[in-house]
PDB file of C-alpha atoms in Angstrom:
ATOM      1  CA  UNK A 224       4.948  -3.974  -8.623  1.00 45.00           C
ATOM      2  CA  UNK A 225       4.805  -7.171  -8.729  1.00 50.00           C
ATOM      3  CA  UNK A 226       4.819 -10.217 -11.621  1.00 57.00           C
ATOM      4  CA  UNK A 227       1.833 -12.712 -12.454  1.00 62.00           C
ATOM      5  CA  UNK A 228       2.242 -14.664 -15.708  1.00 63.00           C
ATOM      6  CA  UNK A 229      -0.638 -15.507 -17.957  1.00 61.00           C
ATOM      7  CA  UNK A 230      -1.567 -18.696 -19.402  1.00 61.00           C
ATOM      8  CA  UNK A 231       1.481 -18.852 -21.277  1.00 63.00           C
ATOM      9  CA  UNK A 232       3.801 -18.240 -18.847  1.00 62.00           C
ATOM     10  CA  UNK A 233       4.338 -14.389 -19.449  1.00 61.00           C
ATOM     11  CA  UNK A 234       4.944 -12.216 -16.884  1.00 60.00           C
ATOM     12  CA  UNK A 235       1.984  -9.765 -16.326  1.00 55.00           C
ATOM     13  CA  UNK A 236       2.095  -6.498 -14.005  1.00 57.00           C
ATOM     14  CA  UNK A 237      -0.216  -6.268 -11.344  1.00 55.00           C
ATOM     15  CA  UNK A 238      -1.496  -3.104 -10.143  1.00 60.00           C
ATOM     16  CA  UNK A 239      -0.763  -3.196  -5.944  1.00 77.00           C
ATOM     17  CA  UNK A 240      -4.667  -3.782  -5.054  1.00 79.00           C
ATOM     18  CA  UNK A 241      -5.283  -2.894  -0.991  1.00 85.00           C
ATOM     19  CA  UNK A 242      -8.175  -4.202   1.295  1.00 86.00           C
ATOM     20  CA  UNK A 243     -10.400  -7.011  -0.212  1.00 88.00           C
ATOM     21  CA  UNK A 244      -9.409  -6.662  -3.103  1.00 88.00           C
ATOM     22  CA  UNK A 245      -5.665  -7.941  -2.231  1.00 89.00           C
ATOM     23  CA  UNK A 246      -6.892 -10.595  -0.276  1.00 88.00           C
ATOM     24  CA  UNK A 247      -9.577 -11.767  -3.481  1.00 90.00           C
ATOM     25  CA  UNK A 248      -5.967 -11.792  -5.654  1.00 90.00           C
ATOM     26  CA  UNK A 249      -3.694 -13.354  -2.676  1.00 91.00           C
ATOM     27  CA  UNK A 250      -6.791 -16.280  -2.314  1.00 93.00           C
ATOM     28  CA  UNK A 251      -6.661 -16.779  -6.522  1.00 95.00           C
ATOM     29  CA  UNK A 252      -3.319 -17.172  -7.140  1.00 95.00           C
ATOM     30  CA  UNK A 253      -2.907 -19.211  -3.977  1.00 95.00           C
ATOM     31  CA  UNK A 254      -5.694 -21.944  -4.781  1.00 96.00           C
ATOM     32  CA  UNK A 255      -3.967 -21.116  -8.570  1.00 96.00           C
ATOM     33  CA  UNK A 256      -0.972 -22.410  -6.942  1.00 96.00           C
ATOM     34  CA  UNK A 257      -2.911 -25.269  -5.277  1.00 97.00           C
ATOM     35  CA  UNK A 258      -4.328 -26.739  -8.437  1.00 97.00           C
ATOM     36  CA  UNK A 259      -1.495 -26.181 -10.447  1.00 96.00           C
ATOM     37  CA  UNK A 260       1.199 -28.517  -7.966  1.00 97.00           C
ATOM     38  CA  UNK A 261      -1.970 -30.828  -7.780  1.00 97.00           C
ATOM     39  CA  UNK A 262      -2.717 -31.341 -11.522  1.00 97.00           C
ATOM     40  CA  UNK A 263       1.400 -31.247 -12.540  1.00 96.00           C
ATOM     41  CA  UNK A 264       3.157 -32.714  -9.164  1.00 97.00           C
ATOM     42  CA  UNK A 265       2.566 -36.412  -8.435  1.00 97.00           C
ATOM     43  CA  UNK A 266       3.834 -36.485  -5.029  1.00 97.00           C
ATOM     44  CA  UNK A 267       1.764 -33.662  -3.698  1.00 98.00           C
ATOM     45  CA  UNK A 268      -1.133 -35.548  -5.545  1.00 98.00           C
ATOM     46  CA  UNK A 269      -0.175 -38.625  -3.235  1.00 98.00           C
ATOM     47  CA  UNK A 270       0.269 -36.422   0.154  1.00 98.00           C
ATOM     48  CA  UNK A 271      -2.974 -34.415  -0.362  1.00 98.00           C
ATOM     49  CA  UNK A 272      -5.306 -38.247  -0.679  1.00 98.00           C
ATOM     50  CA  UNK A 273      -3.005 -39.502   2.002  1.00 98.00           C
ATOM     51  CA  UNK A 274      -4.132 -36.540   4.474  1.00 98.00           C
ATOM     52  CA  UNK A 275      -7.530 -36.811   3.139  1.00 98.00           C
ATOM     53  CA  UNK A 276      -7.601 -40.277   4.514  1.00 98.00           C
ATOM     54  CA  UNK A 277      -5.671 -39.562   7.733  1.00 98.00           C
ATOM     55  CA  UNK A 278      -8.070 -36.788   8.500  1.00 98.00           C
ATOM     56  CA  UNK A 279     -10.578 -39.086   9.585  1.00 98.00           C
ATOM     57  CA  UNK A 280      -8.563 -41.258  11.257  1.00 98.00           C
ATOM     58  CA  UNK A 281      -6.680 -37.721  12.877  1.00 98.00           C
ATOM     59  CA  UNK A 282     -10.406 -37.157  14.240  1.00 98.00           C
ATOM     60  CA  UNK A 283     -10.854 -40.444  15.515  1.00 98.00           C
ATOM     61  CA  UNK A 284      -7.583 -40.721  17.294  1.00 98.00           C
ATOM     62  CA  UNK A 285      -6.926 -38.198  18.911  1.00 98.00           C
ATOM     63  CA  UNK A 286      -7.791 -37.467  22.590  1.00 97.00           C
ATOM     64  CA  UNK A 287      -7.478 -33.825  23.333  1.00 98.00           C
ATOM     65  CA  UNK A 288      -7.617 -30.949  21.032  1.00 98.00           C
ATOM     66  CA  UNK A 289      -4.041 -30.474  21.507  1.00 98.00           C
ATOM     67  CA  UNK A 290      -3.244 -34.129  19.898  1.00 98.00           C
ATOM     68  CA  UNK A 291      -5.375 -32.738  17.200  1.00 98.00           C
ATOM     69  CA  UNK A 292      -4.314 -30.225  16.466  1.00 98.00           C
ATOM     70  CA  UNK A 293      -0.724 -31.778  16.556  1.00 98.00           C
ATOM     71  CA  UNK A 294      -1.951 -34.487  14.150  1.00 98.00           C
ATOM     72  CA  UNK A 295      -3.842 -32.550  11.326  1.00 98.00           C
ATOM     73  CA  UNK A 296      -0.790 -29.450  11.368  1.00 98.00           C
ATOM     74  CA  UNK A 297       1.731 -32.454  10.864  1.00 98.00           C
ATOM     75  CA  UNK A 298      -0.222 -33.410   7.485  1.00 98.00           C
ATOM     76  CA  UNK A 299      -0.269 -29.375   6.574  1.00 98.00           C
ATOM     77  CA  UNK A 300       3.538 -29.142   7.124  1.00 98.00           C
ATOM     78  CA  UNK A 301       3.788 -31.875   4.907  1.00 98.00           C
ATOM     79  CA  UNK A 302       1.720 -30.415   2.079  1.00 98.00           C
ATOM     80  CA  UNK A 303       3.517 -27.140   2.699  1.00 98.00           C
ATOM     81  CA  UNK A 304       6.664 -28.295   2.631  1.00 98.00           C
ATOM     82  CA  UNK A 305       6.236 -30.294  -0.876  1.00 98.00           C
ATOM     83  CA  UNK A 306       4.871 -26.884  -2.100  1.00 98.00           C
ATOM     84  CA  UNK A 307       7.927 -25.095  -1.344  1.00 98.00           C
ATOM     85  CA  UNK A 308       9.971 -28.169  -2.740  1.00 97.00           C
ATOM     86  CA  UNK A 309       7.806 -27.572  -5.986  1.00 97.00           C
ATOM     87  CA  UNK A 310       8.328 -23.612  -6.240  1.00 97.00           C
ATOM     88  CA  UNK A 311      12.364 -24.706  -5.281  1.00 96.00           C
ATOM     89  CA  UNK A 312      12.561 -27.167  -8.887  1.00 95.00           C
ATOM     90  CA  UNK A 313      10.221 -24.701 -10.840  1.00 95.00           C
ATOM     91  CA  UNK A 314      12.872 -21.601  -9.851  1.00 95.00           C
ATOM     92  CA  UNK A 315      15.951 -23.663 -10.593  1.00 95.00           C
ATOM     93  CA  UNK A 316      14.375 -25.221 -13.986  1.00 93.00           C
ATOM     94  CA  UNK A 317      13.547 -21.749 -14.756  1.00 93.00           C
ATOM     95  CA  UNK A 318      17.059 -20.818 -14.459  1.00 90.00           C
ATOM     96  CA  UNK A 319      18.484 -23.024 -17.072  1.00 88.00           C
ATOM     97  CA  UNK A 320      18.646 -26.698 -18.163  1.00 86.00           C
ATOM     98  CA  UNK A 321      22.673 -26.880 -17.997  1.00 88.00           C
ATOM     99  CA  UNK A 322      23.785 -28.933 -14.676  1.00 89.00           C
ATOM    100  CA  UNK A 323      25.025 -26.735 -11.907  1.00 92.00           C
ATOM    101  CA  UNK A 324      25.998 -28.104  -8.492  1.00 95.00           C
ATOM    102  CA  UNK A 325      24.204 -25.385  -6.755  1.00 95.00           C
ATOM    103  CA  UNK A 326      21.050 -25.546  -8.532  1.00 95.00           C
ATOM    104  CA  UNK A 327      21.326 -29.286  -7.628  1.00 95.00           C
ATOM    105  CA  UNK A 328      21.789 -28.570  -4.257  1.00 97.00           C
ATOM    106  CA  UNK A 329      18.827 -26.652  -4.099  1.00 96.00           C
ATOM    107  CA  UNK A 330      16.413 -29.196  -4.910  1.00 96.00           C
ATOM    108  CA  UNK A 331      17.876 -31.993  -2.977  1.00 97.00           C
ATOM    109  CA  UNK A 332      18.056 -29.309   0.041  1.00 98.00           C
ATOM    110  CA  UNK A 333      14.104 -28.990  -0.923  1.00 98.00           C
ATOM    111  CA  UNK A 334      13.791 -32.878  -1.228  1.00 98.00           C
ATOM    112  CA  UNK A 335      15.421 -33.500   2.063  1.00 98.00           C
ATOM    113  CA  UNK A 336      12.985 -30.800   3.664  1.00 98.00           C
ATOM    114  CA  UNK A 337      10.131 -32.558   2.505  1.00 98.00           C
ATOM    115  CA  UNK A 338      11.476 -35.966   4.190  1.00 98.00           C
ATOM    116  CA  UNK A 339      12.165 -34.201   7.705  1.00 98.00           C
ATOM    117  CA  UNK A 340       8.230 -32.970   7.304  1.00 98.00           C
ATOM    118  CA  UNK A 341       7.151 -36.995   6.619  1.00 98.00           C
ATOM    119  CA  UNK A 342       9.788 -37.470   9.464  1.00 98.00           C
ATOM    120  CA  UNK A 343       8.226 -35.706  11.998  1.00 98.00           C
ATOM    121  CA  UNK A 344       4.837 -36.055  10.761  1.00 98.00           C
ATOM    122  CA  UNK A 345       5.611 -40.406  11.938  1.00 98.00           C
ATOM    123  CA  UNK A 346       7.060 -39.235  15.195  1.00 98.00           C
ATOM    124  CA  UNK A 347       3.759 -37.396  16.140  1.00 98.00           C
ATOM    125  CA  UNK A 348       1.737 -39.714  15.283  1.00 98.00           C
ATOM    126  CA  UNK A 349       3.357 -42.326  16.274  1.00 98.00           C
ATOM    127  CA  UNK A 350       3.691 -40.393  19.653  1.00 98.00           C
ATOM    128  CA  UNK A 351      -0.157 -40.176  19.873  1.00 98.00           C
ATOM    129  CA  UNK A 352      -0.471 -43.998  18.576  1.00 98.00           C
ATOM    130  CA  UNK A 353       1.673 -45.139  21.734  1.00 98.00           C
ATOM    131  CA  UNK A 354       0.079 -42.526  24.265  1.00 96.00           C
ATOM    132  CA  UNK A 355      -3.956 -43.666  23.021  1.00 95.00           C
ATOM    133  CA  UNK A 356      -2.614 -47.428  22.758  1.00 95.00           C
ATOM    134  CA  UNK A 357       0.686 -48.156  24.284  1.00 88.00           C
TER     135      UNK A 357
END
C-alpha cells in the first residue's frame, strides 16, 4: 500500500484503486505535485513562464514537426528535470537538517541535472536557430 500525506504532512494509506479510478488518483496527486513545486519552488516558477513564452516562439520557428517536437520536449525535460531536483531536496530535507556529504551530494547531483537539461535545451535550439537562419 502505498503513502499520501494530508494537509499536514501525515502520511495517509491509500487503498490500491484499479482502472479509472487509479488513473483519477495518479492525475490528482500529479497536478498536486504540479502546483505544489509551482507555488513553493521559484525556479520551476521561472522555467514554467519561460516555456510559456518559448512555446510560441517553438511554434513559430520551427520547420518540420520533427524540429517541433525537438523544441517543445527540450522545455518538458527541463520542467521535468527541476521536478525531480525538487522531490531530490524535499527527500534529503526530510531526512534530517544535520550536514551530511552524501545528502549534499544528492542535491548538487540533482542541481547539475537540471543544468545539463538547460544545456541541451540551448544546443537544440540553437541547432534549429542556425538550420532556419544560419
Amino acid at each position: 500500500m502505498s503513502d499520501h500525506h494530508d494537509n499536514r504532512g501525515l502520511a495517509m494509506p491509500v487503498s490500491k484503486a484499479r482502472g479509472l479510478a487509479r488513473f483519477y488518483h495518479a492525475t490528482r496527486y500529479s497536478w498536486k505535485g504540479l502546483r505544489s513545486a509551482y507555488l513553493t519552488e521559484p525556479a520551476f516558477r521561472y522555467e514554467v513562464w519561460a516555456s510559456i513564452v518559448l512555446l510560441p516562439i517553438a511554434v513559430w520557428l520551427a520547420e518540420t514537426g520533427l524540429q517541433l517536437a525537438l523544441l517543445i520536449s527540450s522545455l518538458l525535460w527541463v520542467l521535468t528535470l527541476e521536478l525531480i531536483n525538487t522531490a531530490i531536496e524535499a527527500v534529503v530535507d526530510r531526512a534530517g537538517t544535520e550536514y551530511n556529504p552524501l545528502a549534499g551530494l544528492a542535491k548538487d547531483l540533482g542541481s547539475a541535472a537540471v543544468l545539463f537539461s538547460l544545456l541541451v535545451t540551448v544546443l537544440i535550439w540553437s541547432g534549429i536557430v542556425w538550420d532556419r537562419f544560419g
